[in-house]
Amino acid sequence: MNRQFWGVAARGVLPGLAAEAPPAGSPPKPVYTHDASPAWGLYQRLGLVSGTLPDAGREQVGIDRSKLAIVIHEKHFNRHDYLVWKSYGTVQPIFVLRAHGVPIVSVYRRP
């Protein structure tokens, strides 16, 4: 059974992403939102995500366009970590949301 459900798991990393948001009027910092993309617009409307952190898009195009990436951990999503690692040139997340030591969501920043 999965440890999370769609975009809800990403809520735990939103405060960390907020710290990465550029100030209003600055160029946006696109985010590869992975499986949270259906919730991203709602998060923005609720004020949980800055408008300067737009969704970068899906799959490889979104990853390549992004400055930040989140990956929600499920076995069938392993390839998304690999795609981010290759595009970003690093395997090191800047934050990992965990529940009792189990990784739920990783956040990456493009160097």
Short mmCIF file of C-alpha atoms in Angstrom, two decimals:
data_model
loop_
_atom_site.label_atom_id
_atom_site.label_comp_id
_atom_site.label_asym_id
_atom_site.label_seq_id
_atom_site.Cartn_x
_atom_site.Cartn_y
_atom_site.Cartn_z
CA MET A 1 0.00 0.00 0.00
CA ASN A 2 1.22 3.49 -0.81
CA ARG A 3 2.14 5.79 2.07
CA GLN A 4 0.52 8.85 0.54
CA PHE A 5 -2.27 9.92 -1.75
CA TRP A 6 -1.70 12.13 -4.78
CA GLY A 7 -0.86 15.74 -4.01
CA VAL A 8 -1.75 15.57 -0.33
CA ALA A 9 1.67 14.10 0.57
CA ALA A 10 3.36 17.16 -0.90
CA ARG A 11 1.78 19.51 1.66
CA GLY A 12 4.53 18.61 4.11
CA VAL A 13 7.22 20.08 1.84
CA LEU A 14 5.40 23.30 0.97
CA PRO A 15 6.98 25.36 3.80
CA GLY A 16 10.45 24.39 2.54
CA LEU A 17 9.49 25.29 -1.02
CA ALA A 18 8.14 28.63 0.22
CA ALA A 19 11.64 29.41 1.50
CA GLU A 20 12.96 28.82 -2.03
CA ALA A 21 10.39 31.11 -3.69
CA PRO A 22 11.72 34.24 -5.36
CA PRO A 23 10.10 37.51 -4.27
CA ALA A 24 7.14 38.83 -6.22
CA GLY A 25 8.27 40.60 -9.37
CA SER A 26 11.33 38.36 -9.73
CA PRO A 27 11.62 35.71 -12.43
CA PRO A 28 9.69 32.57 -11.48
CA LYS A 29 11.39 29.42 -10.26
CA PRO A 30 9.49 26.54 -11.95
CA VAL A 31 8.90 23.39 -9.91
CA TYR A 32 8.63 19.86 -11.24
CA THR A 33 5.62 18.94 -9.12
CA HIS A 34 5.52 15.23 -10.01
CA ASP A 35 2.37 13.59 -8.65
CA ALA A 36 1.30 16.78 -6.85
CA SER A 37 0.55 18.55 -10.14
CA PRO A 38 -3.24 18.05 -9.84
CA ALA A 39 -3.15 19.90 -6.49
CA TRP A 40 -0.63 22.63 -7.44
CA GLY A 41 -3.19 25.16 -8.69
CA LEU A 42 -5.28 24.66 -5.55
CA TYR A 43 -2.21 25.11 -3.36
CA GLN A 44 -1.54 28.40 -5.15
CA ARG A 45 -5.16 29.59 -4.82
CA LEU A 46 -5.05 28.78 -1.09
CA GLY A 47 -1.80 30.73 -0.71
CA LEU A 48 0.19 27.62 0.24
CA VAL A 49 2.51 28.02 -2.77
CA SER A 50 3.80 31.30 -4.18
CA GLY A 51 2.83 32.29 -7.69
CA THR A 52 6.59 32.57 -8.32
CA LEU A 53 6.77 28.74 -8.06
CA PRO A 54 4.78 27.64 -11.12
CA ASP A 55 4.36 24.02 -12.16
CA ALA A 56 7.14 23.28 -14.70
CA GLY A 57 5.18 20.61 -16.53
CA ARG A 58 5.13 16.86 -16.77
CA GLU A 59 7.77 14.20 -17.13
CA GLN A 60 11.15 14.97 -18.74
CA VAL A 61 10.10 18.31 -20.25
CA GLY A 62 8.97 19.54 -16.83
CA ILE A 63 12.11 18.25 -15.13
CA ASP A 64 14.37 19.92 -17.68
CA ARG A 65 12.46 23.22 -17.36
CA SER A 66 12.45 23.18 -13.53
CA LYS A 67 14.69 24.82 -10.94
CA LEU A 68 13.20 22.77 -8.09
CA ALA A 69 11.69 19.29 -8.12
CA ILE A 70 9.64 17.20 -5.76
CA VAL A 71 9.38 13.44 -6.04
CA ILE A 72 6.74 11.52 -4.12
CA HIS A 73 8.19 8.14 -3.22
CA GLU A 74 6.41 5.09 -4.54
CA LYS A 75 8.20 2.10 -6.04
CA HIS A 76 6.72 2.72 -9.49
CA PHE A 77 8.00 6.33 -9.33
CA ASN A 78 11.69 5.41 -8.89
CA ARG A 79 12.39 6.50 -12.44
CA HIS A 80 11.40 10.08 -11.56
CA ASP A 81 14.24 10.25 -9.04
CA TYR A 82 16.62 8.97 -11.71
CA LEU A 83 15.36 11.52 -14.26
CA VAL A 84 15.81 14.38 -11.76
CA TRP A 85 19.30 13.14 -10.79
CA LYS A 86 20.39 13.05 -14.42
CA SER A 87 18.93 16.44 -15.33
CA TYR A 88 20.15 18.17 -12.15
CA GLY A 89 23.53 16.43 -12.03
CA THR A 90 23.06 15.53 -8.36
CA VAL A 91 21.46 12.78 -6.30
CA GLN A 92 21.32 14.93 -3.15
CA PRO A 93 17.92 16.30 -2.15
CA ILE A 94 17.76 19.51 -0.14
CA PHE A 95 14.98 18.05 2.03
CA VAL A 96 13.29 14.69 2.58
CA LEU A 97 9.89 14.52 4.26
CA ARG A 98 9.81 11.37 6.40
CA ALA A 99 7.29 9.52 8.54
CA HIS A 100 8.96 7.38 11.19
CA GLY A 101 12.15 7.37 9.11
CA VAL A 102 10.39 6.36 5.88
CA PRO A 103 10.91 8.82 2.99
CA ILE A 104 7.64 10.24 1.65
CA VAL A 105 8.69 13.20 -0.55
CA SER A 106 12.12 14.46 -1.64
CA VAL A 107 12.84 18.04 -2.72
CA TYR A 108 15.70 18.81 -5.12
CA ARG A 109 17.26 22.13 -6.15
CA ARG A 110 19.04 22.46 -9.48
CA PRO A 111 22.66 23.46 -8.71
#
